[in-house]
PDB file of C-alpha atoms in Angstrom:
ATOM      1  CA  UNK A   1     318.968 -64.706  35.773  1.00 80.00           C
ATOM      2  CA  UNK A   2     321.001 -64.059  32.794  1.00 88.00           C
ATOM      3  CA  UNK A   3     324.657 -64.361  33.066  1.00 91.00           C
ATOM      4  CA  UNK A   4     327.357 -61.783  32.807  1.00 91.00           C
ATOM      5  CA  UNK A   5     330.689 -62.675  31.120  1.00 93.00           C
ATOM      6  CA  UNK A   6     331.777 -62.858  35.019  1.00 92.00           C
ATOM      7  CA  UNK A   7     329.231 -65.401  35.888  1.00 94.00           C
ATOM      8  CA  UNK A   8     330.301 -67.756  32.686  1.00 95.00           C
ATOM      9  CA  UNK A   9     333.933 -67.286  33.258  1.00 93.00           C
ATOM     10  CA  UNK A  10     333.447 -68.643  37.223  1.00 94.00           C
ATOM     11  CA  UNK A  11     330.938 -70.982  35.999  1.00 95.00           C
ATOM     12  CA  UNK A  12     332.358 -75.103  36.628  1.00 94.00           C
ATOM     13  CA  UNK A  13     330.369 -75.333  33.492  1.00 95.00           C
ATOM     14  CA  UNK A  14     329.110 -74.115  30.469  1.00 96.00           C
ATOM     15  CA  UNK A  15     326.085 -75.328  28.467  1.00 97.00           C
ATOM     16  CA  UNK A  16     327.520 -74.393  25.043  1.00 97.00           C
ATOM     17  CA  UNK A  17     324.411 -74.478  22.123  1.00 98.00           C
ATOM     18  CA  UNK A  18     325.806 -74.770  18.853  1.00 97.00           C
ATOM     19  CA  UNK A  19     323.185 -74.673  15.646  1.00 97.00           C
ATOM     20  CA  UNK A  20     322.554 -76.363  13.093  1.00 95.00           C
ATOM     21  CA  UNK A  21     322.188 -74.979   9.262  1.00 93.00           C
ATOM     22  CA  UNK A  22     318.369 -75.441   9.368  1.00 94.00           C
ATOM     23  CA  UNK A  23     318.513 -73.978  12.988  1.00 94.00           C
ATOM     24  CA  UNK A  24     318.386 -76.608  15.831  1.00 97.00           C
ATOM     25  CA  UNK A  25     320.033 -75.987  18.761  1.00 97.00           C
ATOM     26  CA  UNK A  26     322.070 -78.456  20.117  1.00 97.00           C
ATOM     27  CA  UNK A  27     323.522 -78.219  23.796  1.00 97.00           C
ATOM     28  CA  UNK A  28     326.875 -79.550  25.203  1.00 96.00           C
ATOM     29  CA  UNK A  29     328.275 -78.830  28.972  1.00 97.00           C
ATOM     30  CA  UNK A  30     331.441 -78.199  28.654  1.00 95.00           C
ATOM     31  CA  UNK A  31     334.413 -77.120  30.668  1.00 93.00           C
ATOM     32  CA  UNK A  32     336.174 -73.630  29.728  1.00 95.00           C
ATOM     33  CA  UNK A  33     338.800 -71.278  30.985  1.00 94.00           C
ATOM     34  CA  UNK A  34     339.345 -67.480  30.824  1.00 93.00           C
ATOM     35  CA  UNK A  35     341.996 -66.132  28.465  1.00 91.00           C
ATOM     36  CA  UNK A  36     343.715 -65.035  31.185  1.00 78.00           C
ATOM     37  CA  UNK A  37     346.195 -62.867  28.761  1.00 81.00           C
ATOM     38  CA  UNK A  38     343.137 -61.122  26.824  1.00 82.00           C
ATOM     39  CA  UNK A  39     340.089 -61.350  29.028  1.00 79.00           C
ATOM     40  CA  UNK A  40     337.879 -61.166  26.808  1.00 86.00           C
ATOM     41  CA  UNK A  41     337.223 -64.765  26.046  1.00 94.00           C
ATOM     42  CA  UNK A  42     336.772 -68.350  27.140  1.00 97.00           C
ATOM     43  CA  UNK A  43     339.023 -70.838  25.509  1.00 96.00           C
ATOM     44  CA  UNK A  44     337.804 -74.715  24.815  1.00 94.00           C
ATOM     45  CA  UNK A  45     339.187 -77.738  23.462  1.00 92.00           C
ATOM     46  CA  UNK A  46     337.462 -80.297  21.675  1.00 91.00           C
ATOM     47  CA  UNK A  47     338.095 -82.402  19.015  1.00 90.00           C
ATOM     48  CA  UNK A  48     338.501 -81.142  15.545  1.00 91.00           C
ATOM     49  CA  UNK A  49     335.773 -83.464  14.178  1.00 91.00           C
ATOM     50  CA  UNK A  50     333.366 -83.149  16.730  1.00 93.00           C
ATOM     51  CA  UNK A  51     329.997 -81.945  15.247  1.00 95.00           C
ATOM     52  CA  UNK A  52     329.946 -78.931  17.612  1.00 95.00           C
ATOM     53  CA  UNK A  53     333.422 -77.857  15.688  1.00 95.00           C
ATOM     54  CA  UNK A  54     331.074 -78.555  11.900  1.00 96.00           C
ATOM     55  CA  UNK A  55     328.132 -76.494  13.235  1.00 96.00           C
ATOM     56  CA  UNK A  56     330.654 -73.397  14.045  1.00 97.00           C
ATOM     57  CA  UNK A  57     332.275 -73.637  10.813  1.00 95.00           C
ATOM     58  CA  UNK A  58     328.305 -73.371   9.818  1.00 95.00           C
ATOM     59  CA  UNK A  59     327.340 -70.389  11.920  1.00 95.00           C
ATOM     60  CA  UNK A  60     329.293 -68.460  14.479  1.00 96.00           C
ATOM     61  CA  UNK A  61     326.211 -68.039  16.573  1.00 96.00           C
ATOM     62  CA  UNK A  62     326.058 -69.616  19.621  1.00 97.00           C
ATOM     63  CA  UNK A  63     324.328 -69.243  23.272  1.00 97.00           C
ATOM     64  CA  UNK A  64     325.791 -70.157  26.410  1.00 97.00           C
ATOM     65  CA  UNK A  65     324.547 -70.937  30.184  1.00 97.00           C
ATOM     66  CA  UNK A  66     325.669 -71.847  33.292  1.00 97.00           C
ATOM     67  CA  UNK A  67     324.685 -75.841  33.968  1.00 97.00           C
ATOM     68  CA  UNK A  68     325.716 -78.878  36.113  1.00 96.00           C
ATOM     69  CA  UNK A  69     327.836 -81.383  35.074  1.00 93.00           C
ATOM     70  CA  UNK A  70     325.167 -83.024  33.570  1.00 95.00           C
ATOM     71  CA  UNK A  71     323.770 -80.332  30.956  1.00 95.00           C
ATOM     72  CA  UNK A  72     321.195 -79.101  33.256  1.00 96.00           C
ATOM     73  CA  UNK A  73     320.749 -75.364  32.891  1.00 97.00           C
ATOM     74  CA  UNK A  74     321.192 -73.001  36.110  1.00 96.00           C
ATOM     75  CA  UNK A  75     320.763 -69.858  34.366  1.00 96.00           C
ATOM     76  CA  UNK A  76     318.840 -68.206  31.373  1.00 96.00           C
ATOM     77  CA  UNK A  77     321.039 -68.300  28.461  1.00 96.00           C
ATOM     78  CA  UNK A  78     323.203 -65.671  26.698  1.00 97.00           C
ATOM     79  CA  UNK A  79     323.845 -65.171  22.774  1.00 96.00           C
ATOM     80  CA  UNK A  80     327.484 -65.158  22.006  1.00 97.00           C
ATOM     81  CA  UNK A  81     330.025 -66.529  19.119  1.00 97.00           C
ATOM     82  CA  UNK A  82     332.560 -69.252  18.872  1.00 97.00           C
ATOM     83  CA  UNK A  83     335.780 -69.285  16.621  1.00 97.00           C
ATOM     84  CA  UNK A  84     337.792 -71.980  15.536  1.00 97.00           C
ATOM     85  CA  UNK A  85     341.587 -71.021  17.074  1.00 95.00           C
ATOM     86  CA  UNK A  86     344.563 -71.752  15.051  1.00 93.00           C
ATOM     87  CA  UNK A  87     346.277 -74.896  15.635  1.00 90.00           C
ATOM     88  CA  UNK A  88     349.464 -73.104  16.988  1.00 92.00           C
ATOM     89  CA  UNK A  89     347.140 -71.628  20.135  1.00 92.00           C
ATOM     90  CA  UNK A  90     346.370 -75.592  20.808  1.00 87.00           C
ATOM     91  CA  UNK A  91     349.347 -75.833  23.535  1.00 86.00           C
ATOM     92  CA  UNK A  92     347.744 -72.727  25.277  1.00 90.00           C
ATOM     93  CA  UNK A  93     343.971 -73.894  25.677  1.00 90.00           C
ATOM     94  CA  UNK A  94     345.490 -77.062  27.110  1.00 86.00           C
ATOM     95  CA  UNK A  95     347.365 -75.041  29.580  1.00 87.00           C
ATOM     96  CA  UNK A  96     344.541 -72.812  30.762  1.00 90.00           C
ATOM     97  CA  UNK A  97     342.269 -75.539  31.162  1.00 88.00           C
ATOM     98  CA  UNK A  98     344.978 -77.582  33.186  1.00 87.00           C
ATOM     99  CA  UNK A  99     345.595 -74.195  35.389  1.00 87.00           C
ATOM    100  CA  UNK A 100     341.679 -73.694  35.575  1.00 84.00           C
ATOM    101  CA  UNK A 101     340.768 -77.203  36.694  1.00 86.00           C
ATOM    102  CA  UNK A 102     343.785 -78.348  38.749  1.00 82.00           C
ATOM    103  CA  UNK A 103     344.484 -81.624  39.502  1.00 81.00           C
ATOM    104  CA  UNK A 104     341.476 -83.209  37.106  1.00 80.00           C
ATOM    105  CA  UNK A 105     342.208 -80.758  34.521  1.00 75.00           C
ATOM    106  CA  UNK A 106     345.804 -82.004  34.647  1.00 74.00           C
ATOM    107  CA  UNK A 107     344.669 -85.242  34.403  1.00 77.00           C
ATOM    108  CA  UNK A 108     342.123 -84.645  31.833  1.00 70.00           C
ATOM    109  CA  UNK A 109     345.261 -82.694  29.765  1.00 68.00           C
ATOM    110  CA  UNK A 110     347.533 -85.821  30.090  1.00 73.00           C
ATOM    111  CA  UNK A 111     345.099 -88.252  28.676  1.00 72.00           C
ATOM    112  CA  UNK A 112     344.017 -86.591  25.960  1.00 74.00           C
ATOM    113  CA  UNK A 113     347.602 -85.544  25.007  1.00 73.00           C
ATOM    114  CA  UNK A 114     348.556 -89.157  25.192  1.00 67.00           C
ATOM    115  CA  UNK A 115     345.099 -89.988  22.948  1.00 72.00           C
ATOM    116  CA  UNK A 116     347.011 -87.727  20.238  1.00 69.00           C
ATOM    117  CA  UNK A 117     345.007 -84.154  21.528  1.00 68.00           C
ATOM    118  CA  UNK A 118     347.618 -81.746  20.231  1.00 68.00           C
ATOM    119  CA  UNK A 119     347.041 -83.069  16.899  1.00 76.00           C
ATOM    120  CA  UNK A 120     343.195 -83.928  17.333  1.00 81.00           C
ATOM    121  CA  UNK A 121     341.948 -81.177  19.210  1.00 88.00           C
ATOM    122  CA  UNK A 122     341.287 -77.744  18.387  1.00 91.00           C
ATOM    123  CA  UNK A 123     340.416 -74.231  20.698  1.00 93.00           C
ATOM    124  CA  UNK A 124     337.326 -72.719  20.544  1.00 96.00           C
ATOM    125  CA  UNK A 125     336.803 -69.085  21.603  1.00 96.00           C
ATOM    126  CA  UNK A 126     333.972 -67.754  22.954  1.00 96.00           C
ATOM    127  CA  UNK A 127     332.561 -64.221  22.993  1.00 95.00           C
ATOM    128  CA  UNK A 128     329.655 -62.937  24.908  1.00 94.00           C
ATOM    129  CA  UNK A 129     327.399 -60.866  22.335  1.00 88.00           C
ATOM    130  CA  UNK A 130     327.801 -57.301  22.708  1.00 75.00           C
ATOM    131  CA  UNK A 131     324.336 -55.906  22.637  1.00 59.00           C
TER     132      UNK A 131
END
């Protein structure tokens, strides 16, 4: 089954391919939450020098997937594209992930804050491909 932007946005989690310049896909599960102002996108946070933020600043293109917690995918995947979010929406990711994941995304949020996040980290946004 493919996934709708529905099915990703409910999804625990999110197998997030990223490419590289000579066109290797590389998959992460990841956790993400719905821009609940917009609705048109998942936010992310990750760190700003994690190789998945290098391969975006690459290429845009990206699929995504439903998966378990491991990386294991439970539905066909979807093209889409990521964006690197300005620093000043930083605060915000961190908030919808905390809302989105409760008590373990609270907890998640308050360790990586203390690990120096809000200066670390950066939002992704991600975009199902309109076809």
């Amino acid at each position: 089954m493919t996934p709708t932007f529905a099915d990703l946005a409910k999804a625990q989690y999110i197998l997030l391919t990223t490419f590289t310049k000579d066109g290797r896909p590389k998959p992460t599960p990841i956790w993400t939450a719905l821009d609940q102002e917009r609705g048109d996108r998942l936010l992310v946070i990750t760190q700003e020098t994690s190789w998945k933020v290098k391969r975006i600043r690459n290429t845009p293109r990206v699929t995504m997937a439903t998966c378990t917690m491991r990386g294991r995918p439970t539905s066909e995947a979807v093209e889409g594209a990521a964006a690197l979010l300005d620093k000043s929406e930083t605060g915000t990711v961190y908030d919808a992930i905390g809302k989105r994941y409760g008590l373990i995304g609270g907890v998640f949020n308050f360790f990586s804050k203390l690990r120096g996040g809000m200066e670390n980290n950066i939002g992704l946004e991600l975009r199902v491909a309109q076809g």
